[in-house]
Amino acid sequence: MEWTYKKAHCRKTAPETQTLGSLKAVGTLPTRKQPLGTIPRFMPPLQILCLPQYSVGQLFLSQQGQLFVSLKFSYCEFSLTVFLWLTPMAVSVRKPGLIALFDVDGTLTAPRKVAAPQMLEFMRQLRKVVTVGVVGGSDLTKISEQLGKTVIADYDYVFSENGLVAHQDGKLIGTQSLKSFLEEEKLKNFEVGCSMNVSPIGRNCSQEERDDFEKYDKIHNIRPKMVSVLREKFAHLNLTFSIGGQISFDVFPQGWDKTYCLRYLDDFQEIHFFGDKTYKGGNDHEIYESERTVGHTVTSPEDTMEQCKALFLSNH
């Protein structure tokens, strides 16, 4: 729980019961000692104390939904109880058990481009209200190029390579590799035909060539046709072929799509996933259709922000 006190009101007397009705204690604060120099400015009565400390602290909720904190300060034989009123704008509380999980390309950024400053700021504000995670098919280096070098610290969860590399609160919590999963001989035979990320036009193409190929592919179905042939040829390996981005498709063992990251989210009862390629064959399809998620199809980063505002920020 995160607290701010921009609009807190300070008073020395208890709340009037006829105004607020009955009160319910909803939390207890730990005993804390704090030098006067760090006491917030909104607590003027404490200026008379040299070394204040509170020995009792409780968070109360009235029937009308108003929040306030009761702090009892003591110094020698003197004591003072202060009530800090918290307005709705003064409290930022994350909804427990809920996470908003985002695809990268086409959802937070334009394909393979850097996230706009307004999107990065929006995600910072959203993170104050809900737990936020990112899941992408690219490796961490590419995701960092798009969302910033501090990406693993900027989000609660960062799942690169569909979650095969997982970070929580800036720390690595899990890894998996294709080489350790597939038998060496099978992997060798597969690599003769293609790589794990297949791009008909080549990954070193320019952005203009990417855009042109994407338009051409939508008309002539180049990638879907290649996937159909490879799926038949390598059926014995139980591989999944998933079209993503503008120019390529990914190849990985069954179950290694974006649903792989869900194994790290058992503490969440409500998982909202946002992605642009949620259609069958798209690399967001499996997690979008998962029974564990509430799927949302977006059409652009701007659409992502609008949907999140309606879902999570309408009361803020």
Coordinates of C-alpha atoms in Angstrom, one line a residue:
M1 CA 0.0 0.0 0.0
E2 CA 1.4 3.4 -1.0
W3 CA 0.4 6.6 0.8
T4 CA 0.7 10.2 -0.2
Y5 CA -0.4 13.1 2.0
K6 CA -1.0 16.0 -0.4
K7 CA -4.4 16.8 1.0
A8 CA -4.2 15.4 4.5
H9 CA -5.8 17.5 7.3
C10 CA -4.4 17.5 10.8
R11 CA -6.5 17.8 14.0
K12 CA -6.0 17.1 17.7
T13 CA -9.5 15.8 18.5
A14 CA -11.3 12.7 17.6
P15 CA -13.7 12.6 14.6
E16 CA -17.3 13.6 15.3
T17 CA -19.4 10.5 15.3
Q18 CA -22.6 12.2 14.2
T19 CA -20.8 13.3 11.0
L20 CA -19.0 10.1 10.2
G21 CA -21.0 7.4 11.9
S22 CA -19.3 4.3 13.3
L23 CA -15.7 3.8 12.5
K24 CA -13.8 0.6 11.6
A25 CA -10.1 0.0 12.1
V26 CA -8.7 -1.4 8.9
G27 CA -5.0 -1.4 9.6
T28 CA -2.3 -0.9 12.3
L29 CA 0.9 1.0 11.8
P30 CA 4.1 -0.2 13.4
T31 CA 5.7 1.7 16.2
R32 CA 8.2 4.2 14.7
K33 CA 10.7 6.8 15.8
Q34 CA 11.3 9.7 13.5
P35 CA 13.5 12.8 13.9
L36 CA 11.7 16.1 13.8
G37 CA 13.5 17.1 10.6
T38 CA 11.7 14.4 8.6
I39 CA 8.2 15.0 10.0
P40 CA 6.0 16.1 7.0
R41 CA 5.0 19.8 7.0
F42 CA 1.3 19.0 7.2
M43 CA 1.7 18.1 10.9
P44 CA 2.2 21.5 12.5
P45 CA 1.3 20.5 16.1
L46 CA 4.4 18.3 16.3
Q47 CA 6.7 21.3 16.0
I48 CA 6.5 21.7 19.8
L49 CA 8.1 18.2 20.2
C50 CA 11.8 17.7 20.0
L51 CA 12.0 13.9 19.5
P52 CA 8.5 12.8 18.6
Q53 CA 7.6 9.2 18.1
Y54 CA 4.3 7.5 17.7
S55 CA 3.5 4.4 19.8
V56 CA 0.1 3.6 18.4
G57 CA -1.0 4.1 14.8
Q58 CA -4.2 2.9 13.2
L59 CA -5.9 3.4 9.9
F60 CA -9.7 4.0 10.2
L61 CA -12.5 3.9 7.6
S62 CA -15.9 5.5 8.2
Q63 CA -19.2 4.3 6.9
Q64 CA -19.1 7.2 4.4
G65 CA -15.8 5.8 3.1
Q66 CA -13.5 8.5 4.5
L67 CA -10.0 7.4 5.6
F68 CA -7.9 8.8 8.4
V69 CA -4.9 7.8 10.4
S70 CA -4.8 8.0 14.2
L71 CA -1.2 8.5 15.6
K72 CA -0.4 8.8 19.3
F73 CA 2.8 10.7 19.9
S74 CA 4.7 10.6 23.3
Y75 CA 7.6 12.6 24.7
C76 CA 8.5 12.1 28.4
E77 CA 5.3 12.4 30.3
F78 CA 3.5 14.2 27.5
S79 CA 1.4 12.6 24.8
L80 CA -0.6 13.9 21.8
T81 CA -3.0 12.1 19.5
V82 CA -3.2 13.4 16.0
F83 CA -5.8 12.5 13.4
L84 CA -4.7 12.8 9.7
W85 CA -7.5 12.9 7.3
L86 CA -6.8 11.4 3.9
T87 CA -8.9 12.6 0.9
P88 CA -9.4 10.2 -2.1
M89 CA -6.6 12.0 -4.0
A90 CA -4.3 11.6 -1.1
V91 CA -4.4 7.8 -1.1
S92 CA -2.9 5.6 -3.8
V93 CA -3.9 1.9 -3.2
R94 CA -3.2 -1.0 -5.4
K95 CA -6.0 -3.4 -5.9
P96 CA -4.7 -6.7 -4.4
G97 CA -4.7 -9.8 -6.6
L98 CA -4.9 -7.9 -9.9
I99 CA -2.3 -7.4 -12.5
A100 CA -2.3 -5.7 -15.9
L101 CA 0.0 -7.6 -18.3
F102 CA 1.0 -6.0 -21.6
D103 CA 2.5 -7.1 -24.9
V104 CA 5.1 -4.8 -26.3
D105 CA 5.0 -4.4 -30.1
G106 CA 1.7 -2.8 -31.2
T107 CA 0.5 -2.5 -27.7
L108 CA 2.9 -0.3 -25.8
T109 CA 5.0 0.8 -28.8
A110 CA 4.7 0.9 -32.6
P111 CA 6.3 -2.3 -34.0
R112 CA 10.0 -2.3 -33.1
K113 CA 10.0 1.4 -32.2
V114 CA 10.7 3.2 -28.9
A115 CA 7.8 3.8 -26.6
A116 CA 6.5 7.4 -26.6
P117 CA 7.2 9.5 -23.5
Q118 CA 3.5 9.8 -22.8
M119 CA 3.2 6.0 -22.8
L120 CA 6.0 5.7 -20.3
E121 CA 4.5 8.3 -18.0
F122 CA 1.1 6.7 -18.3
M123 CA 2.5 3.3 -17.3
R124 CA 4.2 5.0 -14.3
Q125 CA 0.8 6.4 -13.2
L126 CA -0.9 3.1 -13.8
R127 CA 1.6 1.2 -11.7
K128 CA 0.4 3.3 -8.7
V129 CA -3.1 1.7 -9.0
V130 CA -2.4 -1.9 -10.2
T131 CA 0.5 -4.3 -10.5
V132 CA 2.0 -4.0 -14.0
G133 CA 3.8 -6.6 -16.1
V134 CA 5.3 -6.8 -19.6
V135 CA 5.6 -9.9 -21.7
G136 CA 7.3 -9.9 -25.1
G137 CA 8.6 -12.5 -27.5
S138 CA 11.9 -10.6 -28.0
D139 CA 14.9 -11.0 -25.7
L140 CA 15.6 -8.5 -22.9
T141 CA 18.0 -6.5 -25.0
K142 CA 15.4 -5.7 -27.6
I143 CA 12.7 -5.0 -25.0
S144 CA 15.1 -2.6 -23.3
E145 CA 15.7 -0.8 -26.5
Q146 CA 12.0 -0.1 -26.8
L147 CA 11.0 0.5 -23.1
G148 CA 14.2 1.8 -21.7
K149 CA 17.4 0.5 -20.1
T150 CA 15.8 0.4 -16.7
V151 CA 12.8 -1.6 -17.8
I152 CA 13.2 -4.4 -15.2
A153 CA 13.0 -1.8 -12.5
D154 CA 10.2 0.2 -14.1
Y155 CA 7.7 -2.6 -14.1
D156 CA 6.8 -5.2 -11.4
Y157 CA 7.3 -8.1 -13.8
V158 CA 9.2 -8.2 -17.1
F159 CA 8.9 -11.4 -19.1
S160 CA 11.2 -11.6 -22.1
E161 CA 11.2 -14.4 -24.6
N162 CA 7.6 -15.1 -23.6
G163 CA 8.6 -15.6 -20.0
L164 CA 11.6 -17.9 -20.5
V165 CA 13.5 -15.2 -18.9
A166 CA 11.5 -13.7 -16.0
H167 CA 12.2 -10.7 -13.8
Q168 CA 10.3 -9.5 -10.7
D169 CA 11.1 -6.2 -9.0
G170 CA 14.3 -6.0 -11.0
K171 CA 15.5 -9.4 -10.0
L172 CA 15.9 -12.5 -12.1
I173 CA 13.4 -15.2 -10.9
G174 CA 13.6 -17.8 -13.7
T175 CA 15.2 -18.9 -17.0
Q176 CA 14.7 -21.7 -19.5
S177 CA 16.5 -22.4 -22.8
L178 CA 15.6 -24.3 -25.9
K179 CA 18.9 -26.2 -25.9
S180 CA 18.3 -27.6 -22.5
F181 CA 14.8 -28.6 -23.4
L182 CA 15.2 -30.3 -26.8
E183 CA 17.5 -33.2 -27.4
E184 CA 20.7 -32.0 -29.0
E185 CA 20.2 -34.1 -32.2
K186 CA 16.6 -32.9 -32.7
L187 CA 17.7 -29.3 -32.2
K188 CA 20.5 -29.7 -34.7
N189 CA 18.2 -31.2 -37.3
F190 CA 15.8 -28.4 -36.9
E191 CA 18.4 -25.7 -37.1
V192 CA 19.4 -27.0 -40.5
G193 CA 16.1 -25.9 -41.8
C194 CA 15.7 -22.5 -40.1
S195 CA 16.4 -20.5 -36.9
M196 CA 14.1 -20.1 -33.9
N197 CA 13.0 -16.7 -35.2
V198 CA 12.2 -16.9 -38.9
S199 CA 12.1 -13.8 -41.1
P200 CA 11.4 -14.2 -44.8
I201 CA 12.8 -10.8 -45.6
G202 CA 15.7 -10.9 -43.1
R203 CA 16.0 -9.2 -39.7
N204 CA 18.5 -6.6 -40.9
C205 CA 16.1 -4.9 -43.2
S206 CA 15.3 -1.2 -42.9
Q207 CA 12.2 0.2 -41.3
E208 CA 10.9 1.1 -44.7
E209 CA 11.4 -2.5 -45.9
R210 CA 9.7 -3.8 -42.8
D211 CA 6.6 -1.6 -43.6
D212 CA 6.6 -2.7 -47.2
F213 CA 6.8 -6.4 -46.4
E214 CA 4.1 -6.1 -43.8
K215 CA 1.7 -4.7 -46.5
Y216 CA 2.8 -7.4 -49.0
D217 CA 2.4 -10.2 -46.4
K218 CA -1.2 -9.1 -45.6
I219 CA -2.1 -9.6 -49.3
H220 CA 0.0 -12.7 -50.2
N221 CA 0.1 -14.5 -46.8
I222 CA 3.8 -15.2 -47.0
R223 CA 4.3 -16.0 -43.4
P224 CA 1.1 -18.1 -42.9
K225 CA 2.2 -20.3 -45.9
M226 CA 5.7 -20.8 -44.5
V227 CA 4.3 -21.7 -41.1
S228 CA 1.9 -24.3 -42.7
V229 CA 4.8 -26.0 -44.5
L230 CA 7.2 -26.0 -41.5
R231 CA 4.4 -27.2 -39.1
E232 CA 4.0 -30.3 -41.3
K233 CA 7.7 -30.9 -41.7
F234 CA 8.6 -30.7 -38.0
A235 CA 5.4 -32.2 -36.6
H236 CA 7.4 -34.8 -34.6
L237 CA 9.0 -32.0 -32.5
N238 CA 5.7 -30.7 -31.1
L239 CA 6.6 -27.2 -31.9
T240 CA 4.4 -24.1 -32.0
F241 CA 4.7 -21.5 -34.8
S242 CA 3.6 -18.1 -33.9
I243 CA 3.4 -15.0 -36.2
G244 CA 4.3 -11.8 -34.5
G245 CA 5.6 -8.3 -35.3
Q246 CA 5.9 -7.1 -38.9
I247 CA 8.4 -9.5 -40.6
S248 CA 8.8 -12.8 -38.7
F249 CA 7.4 -15.7 -36.8
D250 CA 8.6 -17.5 -33.7
V251 CA 9.2 -21.2 -33.3
F252 CA 9.2 -22.9 -29.9
P253 CA 8.0 -26.0 -28.0
Q254 CA 4.3 -26.3 -27.3
G255 CA 3.4 -24.4 -24.2
W256 CA 6.2 -21.9 -24.6
D257 CA 4.0 -19.2 -25.9
K258 CA 3.2 -16.2 -23.7
T259 CA 1.1 -18.4 -21.4
Y260 CA 4.5 -19.6 -20.1
C261 CA 4.8 -16.5 -18.0
L262 CA 1.6 -17.3 -16.1
R263 CA 3.4 -19.8 -13.9
Y264 CA 5.0 -16.8 -12.1
L265 CA 1.6 -15.2 -11.4
D266 CA -0.1 -17.7 -9.1
D267 CA -0.7 -15.0 -6.5
F268 CA -3.0 -13.1 -8.9
Q269 CA -6.7 -14.0 -9.2
E270 CA -7.4 -11.4 -11.9
I271 CA -4.9 -11.1 -14.8
H272 CA -5.8 -8.6 -17.5
F273 CA -3.8 -9.1 -20.7
F274 CA -3.5 -6.5 -23.5
G275 CA -2.2 -7.4 -26.9
D276 CA -2.7 -6.6 -30.6
K277 CA -2.2 -10.0 -32.3
T278 CA -4.9 -11.9 -30.4
Y279 CA -6.2 -13.7 -33.5
K280 CA -5.5 -17.4 -34.1
G281 CA -1.9 -17.7 -35.2
G282 CA -0.9 -14.4 -33.7
N283 CA 1.6 -14.5 -30.8
D284 CA -0.9 -13.1 -28.4
H285 CA -3.6 -15.6 -29.1
E286 CA -2.8 -18.3 -26.5
I287 CA -2.6 -16.0 -23.5
Y288 CA -5.6 -14.0 -24.8
E289 CA -7.7 -17.2 -24.8
S290 CA -6.3 -18.6 -21.6
E291 CA -8.8 -19.4 -18.9
R292 CA -6.5 -17.6 -16.4
T293 CA -6.7 -14.2 -18.2
V294 CA -9.2 -11.5 -19.1
G295 CA -8.1 -10.7 -22.7
H296 CA -8.3 -7.3 -24.3
T297 CA -7.5 -6.7 -28.0
V298 CA -5.9 -3.3 -28.7
T299 CA -5.2 -1.6 -32.0
S300 CA -2.5 0.8 -31.0
P301 CA -0.6 2.2 -28.0
E302 CA -3.2 5.0 -27.9
D303 CA -6.0 2.4 -27.7
T304 CA -4.1 0.7 -24.9
M305 CA -4.1 3.8 -22.8
E306 CA -7.8 4.5 -23.5
Q307 CA -8.8 1.0 -22.5
C308 CA -6.7 1.1 -19.3
K309 CA -8.1 4.5 -18.3
A310 CA -11.7 3.1 -18.6
L311 CA -10.8 -0.1 -16.7
F312 CA -8.4 1.1 -13.9
L313 CA -8.4 4.9 -13.7
S314 CA -12.0 6.0 -14.1
N315 CA -12.3 6.7 -10.4
H316 CA -8.9 8.4 -10.0

